[in-house]
GROMACS .gro file of C-alpha atoms in nm:
model
  190
    1SER     CA    1   1.836  -5.908   7.101
    2GLY     CA    2   2.117  -5.826   6.839
    3VAL     CA    3   2.009  -5.449   6.845
    4SER     CA    4   2.224  -5.157   6.914
    5GLN     CA    5   2.094  -4.831   6.867
    6VAL     CA    6   1.753  -4.674   6.671
    7ALA     CA    7   1.644  -4.415   6.482
    8ALA     CA    8   1.339  -4.270   6.357
    9TYR     CA    9   1.160  -3.960   6.218
   10SER     CA   10   0.843  -3.884   6.014
   11GLY     CA   11   0.754  -4.309   5.914
   12GLN     CA   12   1.082  -4.429   5.855
   13VAL     CA   13   1.257  -4.599   6.195
   14TYR     CA   14   1.623  -4.760   6.136
   15VAL     CA   15   1.732  -5.089   6.382
   16LEU     CA   16   2.180  -5.120   6.385
   17MET     CA   17   2.186  -5.469   6.451
   18ASP     CA   18   2.470  -5.545   6.635
   19ASP     CA   19   2.676  -5.734   6.337
   20GLY     CA   20   2.715  -5.362   6.160
   21THR     CA   21   2.390  -5.401   5.893
   22LEU     CA   22   2.134  -5.157   5.872
   23LEU     CA   23   1.739  -5.241   5.874
   24ALA     CA   24   1.509  -5.043   5.711
   25TYR     CA   25   1.077  -5.012   5.838
   26GLY     CA   26   0.767  -4.786   5.735
   27SER     CA   27   0.769  -4.519   5.471
   28ASN     CA   28   0.995  -4.482   5.209
   29ILE     CA   29   0.867  -4.167   5.105
   30ASN     CA   30   1.229  -4.050   4.877
   31GLY     CA   31   1.310  -4.342   4.926
   32ALA     CA   32   1.364  -4.296   5.282
   33LEU     CA   33   1.451  -4.686   5.358
   34GLY     CA   34   1.766  -4.702   5.175
   35HIS     CA   35   1.701  -5.031   4.986
   36GLY     CA   36   1.716  -4.972   4.593
   37VAL     CA   37   1.335  -4.852   4.595
   38GLU     CA   38   1.200  -4.454   4.465
   39GLU     CA   39   0.887  -4.483   4.482
   40PHE     CA   40   0.601  -4.396   4.751
   41LEU     CA   41   0.581  -4.763   4.933
   42PHE     CA   42   0.517  -4.852   5.313
   43ASN     CA   43   0.615  -5.163   5.187
   44GLY     CA   44   0.833  -5.157   5.490
   45SER     CA   45   0.611  -5.127   5.752
   46PHE     CA   46   0.467  -5.507   5.683
   47GLU     CA   47   0.785  -5.648   5.632
   48PRO     CA   48   0.843  -5.784   6.039
   49ASN     CA   49   1.202  -5.843   5.969
   50GLY     CA   50   1.245  -5.543   5.793
   51VAL     CA   51   1.439  -5.436   5.472
   52ASN     CA   52   1.817  -5.335   5.402
   53VAL     CA   53   1.997  -5.043   5.380
   54ILE     CA   54   2.179  -5.073   5.098
   55ASP     CA   55   2.494  -4.927   4.917
   56ALA     CA   56   2.511  -4.829   4.517
   57ASP     CA   57   2.631  -5.185   4.407
   58GLY     CA   58   2.262  -5.344   4.594
   59GLU     CA   59   2.448  -5.512   4.807
   60PRO     CA   60   2.281  -5.458   5.214
   61LEU     CA   61   2.537  -5.153   5.444
   62LYS     CA   62   2.730  -5.383   5.662
   63ASP     CA   63   3.048  -5.251   5.955
   64VAL     CA   64   2.771  -4.942   6.078
   65VAL     CA   65   2.797  -4.809   6.379
   66GLN     CA   66   2.547  -4.515   6.408
   67VAL     CA   67   2.254  -4.414   6.249
   68ALA     CA   68   2.061  -4.114   6.254
   69ALA     CA   69   1.721  -4.073   6.038
   70GLY     CA   70   1.573  -3.750   5.921
   71LEU     CA   71   1.270  -3.618   5.785
   72GLY     CA   72   1.293  -3.859   5.479
   73PHE     CA   73   1.638  -3.937   5.451
   74GLY     CA   74   1.842  -4.142   5.711
   75LEU     CA   75   2.231  -4.084   5.792
   76ALA     CA   76   2.487  -4.301   5.849
   77ILE     CA   77   2.875  -4.383   6.042
   78ASN     CA   78   3.110  -4.698   5.935
   79ARG     CA   79   3.380  -4.859   6.120
   80ASP     CA   80   3.604  -4.664   5.925
   81GLY     CA   81   3.426  -4.278   6.013
   82HIS     CA   82   3.262  -4.223   5.740
   83VAL     CA   83   2.940  -4.112   5.650
   84LEU     CA   84   2.642  -4.214   5.429
   85VAL     CA   85   2.316  -4.072   5.294
   86TRP     CA   86   2.034  -4.253   5.176
   87GLY     CA   87   1.621  -4.032   5.140
   88ALA     CA   88   1.544  -3.691   5.037
   89ASN     CA   89   1.722  -3.442   4.901
   90THR     CA   90   1.537  -3.203   4.865
   91ASN     CA   91   1.745  -2.905   5.027
   92GLY     CA   92   2.129  -3.125   4.962
   93GLN     CA   93   2.094  -3.357   5.240
   94HIS     CA   94   2.319  -3.562   5.080
   95GLY     CA   95   2.574  -3.327   5.052
   96ASN     CA   96   2.700  -3.360   4.694
   97GLY     CA   97   2.659  -3.057   4.522
   98THR     CA   98   2.316  -3.163   4.373
   99THR     CA   99   1.943  -3.176   4.497
  100LYS     CA  100   1.884  -3.489   4.351
  101GLN     CA  101   1.758  -3.829   4.591
  102ARG     CA  102   1.886  -4.143   4.583
  103ALA     CA  103   1.723  -4.481   4.720
  104TYR     CA  104   2.052  -4.609   4.851
  105ALA     CA  105   2.367  -4.491   5.049
  106GLN     CA  106   2.613  -4.324   4.928
  107PRO     CA  107   2.911  -4.128   5.054
  108VAL     CA  108   2.881  -3.763   5.226
  109MET     CA  109   3.237  -3.626   5.057
  110ARG     CA  110   3.335  -3.305   5.133
  111ASP     CA  111   3.604  -3.087   4.825
  112GLY     CA  112   3.611  -3.413   4.675
  113ASP     CA  113   3.723  -3.679   4.980
  114LEU     CA  114   3.545  -3.856   5.178
  115ILE     CA  115   3.472  -3.725   5.459
  116VAL     CA  116   3.630  -3.899   5.757
  117GLY     CA  117   3.707  -3.902   6.141
  118ALA     CA  118   3.313  -3.888   6.128
  119ARG     CA  119   3.239  -3.915   6.543
  120GLN     CA  120   2.801  -3.882   6.521
  121VAL     CA  121   2.596  -3.778   6.301
  122ALA     CA  122   2.250  -3.615   6.356
  123ALA     CA  123   1.912  -3.532   6.087
  124GLY     CA  124   1.692  -3.302   6.119
  125GLY     CA  125   1.387  -3.161   5.907
  126GLY     CA  126   1.634  -3.150   5.590
  127HIS     CA  127   1.950  -3.106   5.682
  128SER     CA  128   2.264  -3.186   5.846
  129PHE     CA  129   2.475  -3.275   6.072
  130VAL     CA  130   2.852  -3.477   6.151
  131LEU     CA  131   3.084  -3.440   6.443
  132LEU     CA  132   3.418  -3.510   6.370
  133ASP     CA  133   3.676  -3.683   6.623
  134ASP     CA  134   3.860  -3.276   6.632
  135GLY     CA  135   3.547  -3.161   6.772
  136THR     CA  136   3.412  -2.980   6.513
  137ILE     CA  137   3.059  -2.975   6.258
  138LEU     CA  138   3.024  -3.044   5.962
  139ALA     CA  139   2.695  -2.912   5.838
  140TRP     CA  140   2.477  -2.954   5.496
  141GLY     CA  141   2.111  -2.907   5.366
  142ARG     CA  142   1.824  -2.655   5.450
  143ASN     CA  143   1.906  -2.342   5.603
  144ASP     CA  144   1.598  -2.123   5.604
  145SER     CA  145   1.663  -2.057   5.967
  146GLY     CA  146   1.986  -2.043   6.045
  147GLN     CA  147   2.056  -2.401   6.148
  148LEU     CA  148   2.349  -2.473   5.996
  149GLY     CA  149   2.528  -2.265   6.231
  150ASN     CA  150   2.706  -2.008   5.950
  151GLY     CA  151   2.578  -1.744   5.986
  152GLN     CA  152   2.355  -1.703   5.784
  153SER     CA  153   1.976  -1.825   5.746
  154VAL     CA  154   1.880  -1.725   5.306
  155SER     CA  155   1.980  -2.033   5.132
  156ASP     CA  156   2.006  -2.417   5.111
  157VAL     CA  157   2.380  -2.599   5.182
  158LEU     CA  158   2.448  -2.827   4.921
  159GLU     CA  159   2.805  -2.982   5.030
  160PRO     CA  160   2.939  -3.048   5.390
  161ASP     CA  161   3.066  -2.730   5.507
  162PHE     CA  162   3.188  -2.536   5.934
  163VAL     CA  163   2.943  -2.483   6.195
  164LEU     CA  164   3.094  -2.096   6.248
  165GLU     CA  165   3.182  -1.996   6.612
  166ASP     CA  166   3.206  -1.663   6.518
  167GLU     CA  167   3.181  -1.398   6.215
  168ASP     CA  168   3.541  -1.440   6.147
  169GLY     CA  169   3.422  -1.764   5.995
  170ASN     CA  170   3.655  -1.969   6.258
  171PRO     CA  171   3.517  -2.307   6.355
  172LEU     CA  172   3.337  -2.427   6.624
  173THR     CA  173   3.570  -2.631   6.837
  174GLY     CA  174   3.583  -2.847   7.141
  175VAL     CA  175   3.193  -3.004   7.071
  176GLN     CA  176   3.164  -3.319   7.320
  177SER     CA  177   2.822  -3.399   7.149
  178ILE     CA  178   2.511  -3.342   6.866
  179ASP     CA  179   2.142  -3.337   6.840
  180ILE     CA  180   1.847  -3.177   6.509
  181PHE     CA  181   1.508  -3.156   6.650
  182GLY     CA  182   1.346  -3.023   6.288
  183ARG     CA  183   1.504  -2.722   6.183
  184LEU     CA  184   1.637  -2.671   6.565
  185SER     CA  185   2.056  -2.788   6.567
  186MET     CA  186   2.251  -2.836   6.895
  187ALA     CA  187   2.576  -2.921   7.054
  188LEU     CA  188   2.745  -2.977   7.385
  189MET     CA  189   3.027  -2.839   7.427
  190ASP     CA  190   3.307  -2.902   7.649
   0.00000   0.00000   0.00000
């Protein structure tokens, strides 16, 4: 079929093709389709072949190995283990220190550097998770219910930081898999 993964959430669907390109279908509210248009459109629904998720230069993404769909935004990992994000950013889902949304994919940074070693991404109702190769989790975005696992539940976090294991600030380790449903965040441990 040429399809290696499908991810969907609240009106948008992402289809990862075997060749590493990423197609989007459905609602484009907040630029969720990642095809460069930030208007409220349902054009993906009417194009049977979908639209390409693009980068800042307008080029279709390539070398994508995993995708996740959140509330009006998407996350992806490329072959180099870097994380990309596009769409809604009301709660800091982009992890770039702002709440400005983008209708194209941009890399997620931590402390000024590209995130490397990403194994899995998960997206929810306003927050983002990435599982790293070392078994730790970076989280950012909406945190009104403590869904980021940082010991707080009062404000959004606009930049990636570790999910914590304890009150001493030690990162949670030994994570095998992650998932998010709405505001609920989960980790499967060793």
